[in-house]
PDB file of C-alpha atoms in Angstrom:
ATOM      1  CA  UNK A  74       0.000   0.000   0.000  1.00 46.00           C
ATOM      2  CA  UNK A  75       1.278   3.310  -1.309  1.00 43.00           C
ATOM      3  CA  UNK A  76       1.450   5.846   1.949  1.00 53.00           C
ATOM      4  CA  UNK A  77       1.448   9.883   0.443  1.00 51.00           C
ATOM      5  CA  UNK A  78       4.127  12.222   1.103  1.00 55.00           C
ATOM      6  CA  UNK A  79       3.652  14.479   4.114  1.00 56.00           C
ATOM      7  CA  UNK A  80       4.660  17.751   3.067  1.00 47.00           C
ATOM      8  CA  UNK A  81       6.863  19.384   6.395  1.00 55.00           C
ATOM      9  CA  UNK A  82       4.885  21.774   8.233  1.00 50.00           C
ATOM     10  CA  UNK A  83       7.892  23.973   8.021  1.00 58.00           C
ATOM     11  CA  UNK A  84       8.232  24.214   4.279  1.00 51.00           C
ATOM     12  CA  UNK A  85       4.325  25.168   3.789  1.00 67.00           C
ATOM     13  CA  UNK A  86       4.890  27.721   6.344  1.00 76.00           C
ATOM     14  CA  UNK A  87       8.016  29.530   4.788  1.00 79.00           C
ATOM     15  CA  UNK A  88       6.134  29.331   1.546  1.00 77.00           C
ATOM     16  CA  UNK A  89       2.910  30.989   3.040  1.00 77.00           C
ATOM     17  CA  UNK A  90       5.396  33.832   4.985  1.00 79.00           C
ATOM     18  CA  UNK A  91       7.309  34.044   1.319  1.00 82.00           C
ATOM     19  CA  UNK A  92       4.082  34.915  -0.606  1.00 83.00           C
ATOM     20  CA  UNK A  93       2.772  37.139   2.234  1.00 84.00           C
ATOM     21  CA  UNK A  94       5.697  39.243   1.710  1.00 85.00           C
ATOM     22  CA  UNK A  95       5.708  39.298  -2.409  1.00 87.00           C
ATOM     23  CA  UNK A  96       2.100  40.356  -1.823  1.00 87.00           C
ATOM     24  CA  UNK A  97       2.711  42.906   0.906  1.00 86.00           C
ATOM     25  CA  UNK A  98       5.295  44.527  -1.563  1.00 88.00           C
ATOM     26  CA  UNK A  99       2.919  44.137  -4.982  1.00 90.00           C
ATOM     27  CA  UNK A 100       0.461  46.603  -2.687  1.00 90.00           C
ATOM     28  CA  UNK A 101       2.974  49.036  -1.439  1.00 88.00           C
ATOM     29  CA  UNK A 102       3.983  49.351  -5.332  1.00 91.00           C
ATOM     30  CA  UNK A 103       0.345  49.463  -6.674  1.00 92.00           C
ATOM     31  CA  UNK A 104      -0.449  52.480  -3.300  1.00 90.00           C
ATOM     32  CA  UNK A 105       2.700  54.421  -4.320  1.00 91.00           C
ATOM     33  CA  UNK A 106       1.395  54.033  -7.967  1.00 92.00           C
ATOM     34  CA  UNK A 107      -1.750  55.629  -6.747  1.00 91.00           C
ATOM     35  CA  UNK A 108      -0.162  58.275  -4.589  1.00 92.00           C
ATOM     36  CA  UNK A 109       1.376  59.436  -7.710  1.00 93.00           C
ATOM     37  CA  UNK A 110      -1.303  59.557 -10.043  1.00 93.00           C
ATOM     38  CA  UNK A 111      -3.401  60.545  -7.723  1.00 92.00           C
ATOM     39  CA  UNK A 112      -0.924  64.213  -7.218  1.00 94.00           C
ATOM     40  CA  UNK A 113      -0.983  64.889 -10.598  1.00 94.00           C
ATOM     41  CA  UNK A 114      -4.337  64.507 -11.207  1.00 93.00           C
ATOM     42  CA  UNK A 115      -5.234  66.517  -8.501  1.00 91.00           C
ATOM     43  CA  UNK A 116      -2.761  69.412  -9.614  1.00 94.00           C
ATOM     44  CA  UNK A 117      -4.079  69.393 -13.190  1.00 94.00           C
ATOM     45  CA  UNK A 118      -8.251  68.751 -12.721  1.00 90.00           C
ATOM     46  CA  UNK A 119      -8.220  71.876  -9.781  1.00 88.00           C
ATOM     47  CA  UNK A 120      -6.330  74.272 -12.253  1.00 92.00           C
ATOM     48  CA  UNK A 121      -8.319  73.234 -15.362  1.00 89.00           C
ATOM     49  CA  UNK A 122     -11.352  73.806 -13.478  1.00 83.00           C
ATOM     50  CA  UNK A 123     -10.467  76.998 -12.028  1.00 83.00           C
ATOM     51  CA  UNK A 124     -10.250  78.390 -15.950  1.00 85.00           C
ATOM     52  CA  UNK A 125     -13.066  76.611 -16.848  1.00 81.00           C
ATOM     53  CA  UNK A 126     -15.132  77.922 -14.075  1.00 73.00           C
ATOM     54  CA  UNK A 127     -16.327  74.203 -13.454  1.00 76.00           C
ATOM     55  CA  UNK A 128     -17.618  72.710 -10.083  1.00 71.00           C
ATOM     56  CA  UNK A 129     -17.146  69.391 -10.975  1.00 75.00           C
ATOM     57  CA  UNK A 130     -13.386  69.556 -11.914  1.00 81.00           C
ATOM     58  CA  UNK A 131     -12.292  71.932  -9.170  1.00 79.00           C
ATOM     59  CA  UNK A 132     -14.409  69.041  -6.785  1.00 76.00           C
ATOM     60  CA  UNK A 133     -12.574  65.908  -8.626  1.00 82.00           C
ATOM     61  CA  UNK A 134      -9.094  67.194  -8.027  1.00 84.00           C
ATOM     62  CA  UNK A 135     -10.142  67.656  -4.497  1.00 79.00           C
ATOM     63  CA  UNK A 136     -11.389  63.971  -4.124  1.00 78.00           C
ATOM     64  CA  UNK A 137      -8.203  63.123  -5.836  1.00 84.00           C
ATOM     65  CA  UNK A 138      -6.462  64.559  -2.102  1.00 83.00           C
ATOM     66  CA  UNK A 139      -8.613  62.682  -0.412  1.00 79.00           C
ATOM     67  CA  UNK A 140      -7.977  59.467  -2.208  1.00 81.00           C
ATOM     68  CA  UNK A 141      -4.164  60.759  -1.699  1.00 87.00           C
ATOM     69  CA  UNK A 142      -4.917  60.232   2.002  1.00 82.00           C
ATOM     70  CA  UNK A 143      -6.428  56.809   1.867  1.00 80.00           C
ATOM     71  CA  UNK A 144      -3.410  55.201   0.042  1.00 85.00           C
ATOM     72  CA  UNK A 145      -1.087  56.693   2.255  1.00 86.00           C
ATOM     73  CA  UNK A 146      -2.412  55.558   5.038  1.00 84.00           C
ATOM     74  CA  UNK A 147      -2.500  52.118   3.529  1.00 84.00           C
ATOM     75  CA  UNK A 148       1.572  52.604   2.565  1.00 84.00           C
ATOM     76  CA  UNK A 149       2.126  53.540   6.278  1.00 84.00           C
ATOM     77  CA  UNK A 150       0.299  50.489   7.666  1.00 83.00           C
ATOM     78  CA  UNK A 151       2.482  48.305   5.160  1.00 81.00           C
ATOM     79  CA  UNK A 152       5.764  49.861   6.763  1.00 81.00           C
ATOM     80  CA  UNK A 153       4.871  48.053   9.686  1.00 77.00           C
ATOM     81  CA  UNK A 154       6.765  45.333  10.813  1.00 75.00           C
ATOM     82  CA  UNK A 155       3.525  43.952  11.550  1.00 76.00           C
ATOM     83  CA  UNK A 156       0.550  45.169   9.089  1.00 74.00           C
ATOM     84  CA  UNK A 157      -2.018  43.387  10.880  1.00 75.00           C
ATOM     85  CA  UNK A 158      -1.828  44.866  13.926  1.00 79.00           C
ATOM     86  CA  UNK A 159      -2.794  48.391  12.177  1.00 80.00           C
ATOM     87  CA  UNK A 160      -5.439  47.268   9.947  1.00 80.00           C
ATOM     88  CA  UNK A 161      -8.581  48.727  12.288  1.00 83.00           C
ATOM     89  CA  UNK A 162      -6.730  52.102  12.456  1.00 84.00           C
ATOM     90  CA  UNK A 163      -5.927  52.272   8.893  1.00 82.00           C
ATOM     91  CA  UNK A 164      -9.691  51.196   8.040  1.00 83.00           C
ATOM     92  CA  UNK A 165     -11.033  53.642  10.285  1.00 86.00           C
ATOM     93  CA  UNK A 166      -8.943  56.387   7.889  1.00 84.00           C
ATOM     94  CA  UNK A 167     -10.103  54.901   5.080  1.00 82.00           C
ATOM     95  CA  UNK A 168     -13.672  55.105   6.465  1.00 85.00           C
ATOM     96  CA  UNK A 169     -13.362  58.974   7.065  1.00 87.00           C
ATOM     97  CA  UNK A 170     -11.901  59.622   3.811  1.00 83.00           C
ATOM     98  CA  UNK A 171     -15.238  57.832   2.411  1.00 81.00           C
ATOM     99  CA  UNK A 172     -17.342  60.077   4.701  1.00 90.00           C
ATOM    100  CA  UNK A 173     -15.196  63.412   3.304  1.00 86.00           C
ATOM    101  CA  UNK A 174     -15.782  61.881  -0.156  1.00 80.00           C
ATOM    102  CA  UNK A 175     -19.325  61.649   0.359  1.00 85.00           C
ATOM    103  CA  UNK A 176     -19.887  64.920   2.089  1.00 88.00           C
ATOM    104  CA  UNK A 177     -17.682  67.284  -0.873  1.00 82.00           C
ATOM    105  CA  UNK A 178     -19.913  65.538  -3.536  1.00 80.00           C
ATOM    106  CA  UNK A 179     -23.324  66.194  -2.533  1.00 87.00           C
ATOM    107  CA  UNK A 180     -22.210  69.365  -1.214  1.00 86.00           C
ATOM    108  CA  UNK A 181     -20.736  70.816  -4.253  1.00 81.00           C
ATOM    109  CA  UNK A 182     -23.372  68.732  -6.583  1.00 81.00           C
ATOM    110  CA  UNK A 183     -26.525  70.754  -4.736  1.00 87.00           C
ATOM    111  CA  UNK A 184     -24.653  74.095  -4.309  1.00 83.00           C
ATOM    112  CA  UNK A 185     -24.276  73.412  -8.573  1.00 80.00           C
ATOM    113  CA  UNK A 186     -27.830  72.686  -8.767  1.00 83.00           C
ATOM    114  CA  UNK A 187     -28.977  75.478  -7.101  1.00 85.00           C
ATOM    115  CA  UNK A 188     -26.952  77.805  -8.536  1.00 78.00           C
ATOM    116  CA  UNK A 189     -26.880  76.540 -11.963  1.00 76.00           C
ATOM    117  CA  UNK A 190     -23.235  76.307 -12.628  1.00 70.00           C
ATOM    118  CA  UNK A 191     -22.678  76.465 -16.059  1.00 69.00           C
ATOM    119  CA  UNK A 192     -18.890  75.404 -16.577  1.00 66.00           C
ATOM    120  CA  UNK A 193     -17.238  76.511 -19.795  1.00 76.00           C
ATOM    121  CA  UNK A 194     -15.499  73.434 -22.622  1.00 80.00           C
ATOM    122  CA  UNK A 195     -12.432  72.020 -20.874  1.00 84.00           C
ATOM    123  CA  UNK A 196     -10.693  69.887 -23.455  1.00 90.00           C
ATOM    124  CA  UNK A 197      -7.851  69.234 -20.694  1.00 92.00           C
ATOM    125  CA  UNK A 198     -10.901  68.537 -17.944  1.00 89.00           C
ATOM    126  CA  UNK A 199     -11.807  65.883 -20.489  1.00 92.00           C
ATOM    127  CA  UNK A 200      -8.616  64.238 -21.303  1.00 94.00           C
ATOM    128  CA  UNK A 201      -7.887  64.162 -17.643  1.00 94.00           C
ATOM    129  CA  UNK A 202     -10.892  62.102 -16.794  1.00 92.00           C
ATOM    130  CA  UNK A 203     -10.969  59.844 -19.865  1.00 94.00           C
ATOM    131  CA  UNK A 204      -7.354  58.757 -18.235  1.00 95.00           C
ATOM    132  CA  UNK A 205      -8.446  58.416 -15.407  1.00 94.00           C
ATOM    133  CA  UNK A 206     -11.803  56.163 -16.365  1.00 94.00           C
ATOM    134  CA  UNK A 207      -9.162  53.881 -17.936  1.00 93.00           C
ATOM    135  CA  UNK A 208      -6.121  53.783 -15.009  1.00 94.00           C
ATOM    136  CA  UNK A 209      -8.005  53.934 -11.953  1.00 93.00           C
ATOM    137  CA  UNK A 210      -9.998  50.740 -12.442  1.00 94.00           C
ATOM    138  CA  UNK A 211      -7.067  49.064 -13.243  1.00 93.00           C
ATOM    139  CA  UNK A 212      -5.335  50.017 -10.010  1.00 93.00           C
ATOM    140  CA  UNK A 213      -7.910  49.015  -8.285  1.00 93.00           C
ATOM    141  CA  UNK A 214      -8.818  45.979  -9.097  1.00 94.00           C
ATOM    142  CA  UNK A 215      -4.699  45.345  -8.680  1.00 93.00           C
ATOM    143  CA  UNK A 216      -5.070  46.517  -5.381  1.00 92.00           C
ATOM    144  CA  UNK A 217      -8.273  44.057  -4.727  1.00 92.00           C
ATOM    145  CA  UNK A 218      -6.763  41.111  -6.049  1.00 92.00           C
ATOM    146  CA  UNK A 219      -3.584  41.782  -3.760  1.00 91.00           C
ATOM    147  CA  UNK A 220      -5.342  42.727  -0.592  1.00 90.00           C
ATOM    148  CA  UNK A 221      -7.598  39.829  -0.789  1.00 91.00           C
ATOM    149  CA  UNK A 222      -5.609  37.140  -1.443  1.00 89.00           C
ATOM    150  CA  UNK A 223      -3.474  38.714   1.523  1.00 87.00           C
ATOM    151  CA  UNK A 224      -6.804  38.842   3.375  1.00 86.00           C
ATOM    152  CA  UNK A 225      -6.002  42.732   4.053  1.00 84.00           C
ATOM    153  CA  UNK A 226      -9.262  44.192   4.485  1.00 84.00           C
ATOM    154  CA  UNK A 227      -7.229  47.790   4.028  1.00 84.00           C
ATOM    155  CA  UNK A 228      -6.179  46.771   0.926  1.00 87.00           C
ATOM    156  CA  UNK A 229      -9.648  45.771  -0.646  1.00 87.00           C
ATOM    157  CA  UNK A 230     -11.114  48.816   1.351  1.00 84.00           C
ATOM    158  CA  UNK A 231      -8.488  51.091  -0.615  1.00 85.00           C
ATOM    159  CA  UNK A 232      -9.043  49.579  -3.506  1.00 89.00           C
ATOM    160  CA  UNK A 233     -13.253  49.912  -3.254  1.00 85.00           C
ATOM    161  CA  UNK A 234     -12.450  54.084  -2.707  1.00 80.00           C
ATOM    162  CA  UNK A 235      -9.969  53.958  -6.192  1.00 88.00           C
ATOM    163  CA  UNK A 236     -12.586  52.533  -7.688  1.00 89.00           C
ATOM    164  CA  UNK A 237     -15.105  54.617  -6.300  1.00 84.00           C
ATOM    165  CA  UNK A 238     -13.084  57.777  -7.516  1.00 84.00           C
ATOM    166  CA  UNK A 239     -12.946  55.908 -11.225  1.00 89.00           C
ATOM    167  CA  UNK A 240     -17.000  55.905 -10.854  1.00 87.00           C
ATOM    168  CA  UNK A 241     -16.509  60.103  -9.936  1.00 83.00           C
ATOM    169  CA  UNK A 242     -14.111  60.443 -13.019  1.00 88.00           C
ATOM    170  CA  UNK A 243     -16.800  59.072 -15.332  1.00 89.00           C
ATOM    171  CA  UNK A 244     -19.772  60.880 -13.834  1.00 84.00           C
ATOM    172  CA  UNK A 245     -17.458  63.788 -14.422  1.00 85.00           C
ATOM    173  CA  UNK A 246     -16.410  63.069 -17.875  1.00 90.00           C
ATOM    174  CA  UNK A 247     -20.021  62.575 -19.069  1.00 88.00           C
ATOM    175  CA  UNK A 248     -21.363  65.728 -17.460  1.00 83.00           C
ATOM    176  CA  UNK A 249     -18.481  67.739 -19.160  1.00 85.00           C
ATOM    177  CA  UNK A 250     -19.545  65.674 -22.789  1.00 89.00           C
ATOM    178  CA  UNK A 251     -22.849  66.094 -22.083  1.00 86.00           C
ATOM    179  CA  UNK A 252     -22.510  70.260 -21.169  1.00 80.00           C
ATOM    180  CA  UNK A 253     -19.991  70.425 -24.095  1.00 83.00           C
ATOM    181  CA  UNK A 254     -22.327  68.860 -26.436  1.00 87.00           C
ATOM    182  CA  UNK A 255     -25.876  69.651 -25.431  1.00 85.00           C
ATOM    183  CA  UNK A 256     -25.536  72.112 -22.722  1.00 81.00           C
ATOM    184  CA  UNK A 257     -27.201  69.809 -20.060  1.00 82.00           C
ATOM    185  CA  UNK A 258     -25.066  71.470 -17.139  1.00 78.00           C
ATOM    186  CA  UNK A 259     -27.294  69.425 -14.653  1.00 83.00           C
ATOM    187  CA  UNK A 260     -26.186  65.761 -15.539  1.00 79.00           C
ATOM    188  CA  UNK A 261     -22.613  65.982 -13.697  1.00 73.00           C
ATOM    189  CA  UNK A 262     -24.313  66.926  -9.876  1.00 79.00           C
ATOM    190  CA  UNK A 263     -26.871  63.953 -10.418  1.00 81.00           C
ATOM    191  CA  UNK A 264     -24.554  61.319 -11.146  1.00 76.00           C
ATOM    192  CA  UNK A 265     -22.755  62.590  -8.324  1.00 76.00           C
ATOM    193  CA  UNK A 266     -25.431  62.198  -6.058  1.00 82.00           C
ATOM    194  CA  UNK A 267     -25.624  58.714  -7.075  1.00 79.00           C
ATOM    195  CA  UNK A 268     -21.680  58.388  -6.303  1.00 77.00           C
ATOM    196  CA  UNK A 269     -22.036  60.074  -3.041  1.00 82.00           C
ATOM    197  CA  UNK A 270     -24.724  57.206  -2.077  1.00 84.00           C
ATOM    198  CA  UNK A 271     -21.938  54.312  -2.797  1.00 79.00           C
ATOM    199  CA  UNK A 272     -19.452  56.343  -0.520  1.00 80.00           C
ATOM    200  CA  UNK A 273     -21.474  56.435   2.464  1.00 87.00           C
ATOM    201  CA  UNK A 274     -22.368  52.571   1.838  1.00 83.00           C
ATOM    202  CA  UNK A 275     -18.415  51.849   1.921  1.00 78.00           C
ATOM    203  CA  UNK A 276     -17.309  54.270   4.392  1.00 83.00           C
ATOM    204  CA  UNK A 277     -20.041  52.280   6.644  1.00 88.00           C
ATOM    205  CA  UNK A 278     -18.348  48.931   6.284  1.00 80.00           C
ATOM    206  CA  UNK A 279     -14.979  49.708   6.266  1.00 79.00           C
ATOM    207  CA  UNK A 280     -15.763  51.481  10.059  1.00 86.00           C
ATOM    208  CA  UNK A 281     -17.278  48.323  11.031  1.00 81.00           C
ATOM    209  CA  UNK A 282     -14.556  46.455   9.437  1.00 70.00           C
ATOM    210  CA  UNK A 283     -16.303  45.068   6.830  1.00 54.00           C
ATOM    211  CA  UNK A 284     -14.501  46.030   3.642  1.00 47.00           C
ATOM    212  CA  UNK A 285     -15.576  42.768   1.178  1.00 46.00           C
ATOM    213  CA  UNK A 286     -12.522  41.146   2.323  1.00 42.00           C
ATOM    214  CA  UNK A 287     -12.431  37.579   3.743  1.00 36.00           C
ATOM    215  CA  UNK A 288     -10.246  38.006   7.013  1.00 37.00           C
ATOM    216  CA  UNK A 289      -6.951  36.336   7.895  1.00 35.00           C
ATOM    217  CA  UNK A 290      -8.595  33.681  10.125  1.00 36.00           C
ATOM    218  CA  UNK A 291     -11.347  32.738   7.818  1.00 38.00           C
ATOM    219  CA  UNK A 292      -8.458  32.216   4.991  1.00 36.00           C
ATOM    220  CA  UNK A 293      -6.251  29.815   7.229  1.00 35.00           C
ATOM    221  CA  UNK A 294      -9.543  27.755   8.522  1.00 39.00           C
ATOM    222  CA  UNK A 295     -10.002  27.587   4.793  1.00 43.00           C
ATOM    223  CA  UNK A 296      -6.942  26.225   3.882  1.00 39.00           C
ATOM    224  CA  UNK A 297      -7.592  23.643   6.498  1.00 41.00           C
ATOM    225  CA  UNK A 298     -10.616  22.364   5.148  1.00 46.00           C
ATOM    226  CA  UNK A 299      -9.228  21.796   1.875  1.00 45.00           C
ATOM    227  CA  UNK A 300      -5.785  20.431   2.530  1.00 45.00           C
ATOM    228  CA  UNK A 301      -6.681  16.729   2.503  1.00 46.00           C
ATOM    229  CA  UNK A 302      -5.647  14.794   5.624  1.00 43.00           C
ATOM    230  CA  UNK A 303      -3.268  12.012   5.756  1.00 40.00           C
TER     231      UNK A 303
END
């Protein structure tokens, strides 16, 4: 009778600590990434808006501070020596950055409405967000992919408010298409209604912890119930 190889406890956990540490790299890369992007698009969307006279541009490059915050506090957690430890601090950031999302979108979408902001053609407003509706998404789901596999609930948080600010940079983009082409200047502060809905939803979860991500314990009791027993 054949008896199957026992594979040493030691070598599955080097292996395990080995990919924990490729992945904890991969999202301090794909954060700094971010960061980055993130500056520039911030520095370019605020001073196109400012000559366009446009709400929506000025507000995007602010969200794209606030995003700025959320990713770093994700980079500073994965300076730790131990990232786990500072994952409930770091999602409580995260959280608040969702709130401030949230509460500059439907505060600059009504003020629009009510004052019937009319914003003037910004070619460079629309470049900026067409690259963005194409990067961000990307980064995020990255991020996502990292985080969860790492069972970082940070991570996946993070990545849920990138992709939340891709969502902003299309609402944007249409509204500037849509004022550009038909002169509905109301489209932009709806959609970002909408937007400002999913913010709150996320901010909510990531407070209570609950960022989509399976947790660190629920991956290892998973990997016990599927590694067959011999």
């Amino acid at each position: 009778m054949l008896r199957r190889r026992r594979v040493p406890l030691r070598v599955s956990t080097t292996a395990a600590a080995t990919r924990a540490a490729v992945l904890r790299r991969r999202i301090r890369w794909i954060v700094a990434a971010t960061i980055g992007y993130n500056l520039i698009e911030a520095v370019v969307a605020i001073a196109a808006g400012s000559v366009a006279s446009s709400a929506a541009l000025v507000g995007f490059g602010l969200d794209s501070t606030i995003e700025v915050l959320s990713a770093g506090a994700v980079a500073w957690q994965f300076t730790r020596r131990d990232p786990e430890r500072w994952e409930k601090p770091t999602l409580r950031v995260i959280a608040v950055a969702f709130f401030a999302l949230a509460a500059y979108v439907v505060v600059s979408s009504l003020l629009t409405l009510l004052a019937r902001v009319e914003a003037h053609h910004s070619p460079v407003g629309i470049a900026l967000t067409a690259v963005s509706v194409v990067i961000m998404p990307f980064l995020s789901l990255a991020e996502r992919r990292a985080g969860r596999e790492l069972g970082s609930a940070t991570a996946v948080a993070d990545s849920m408010q990138t992709l939340i600010c891709a969502y902003l940079s299309a609402a944007v983009l249409i509204g500037l298409l849509l004022n550009t082409l038909f002169g509905w200047w109301w489209a932009d502060p709806i959609a970002g209604l909408v937007i400002a809905v999913l913010a709150v939803r996320e901010g909510i979860e990531a407070w209570k912890g609950d960022a989509c991500a399976t947790s660190v314990g629920m991956l290892l009791e998973e990997e016990d119930a599927s590694t067959p027993q011999v």
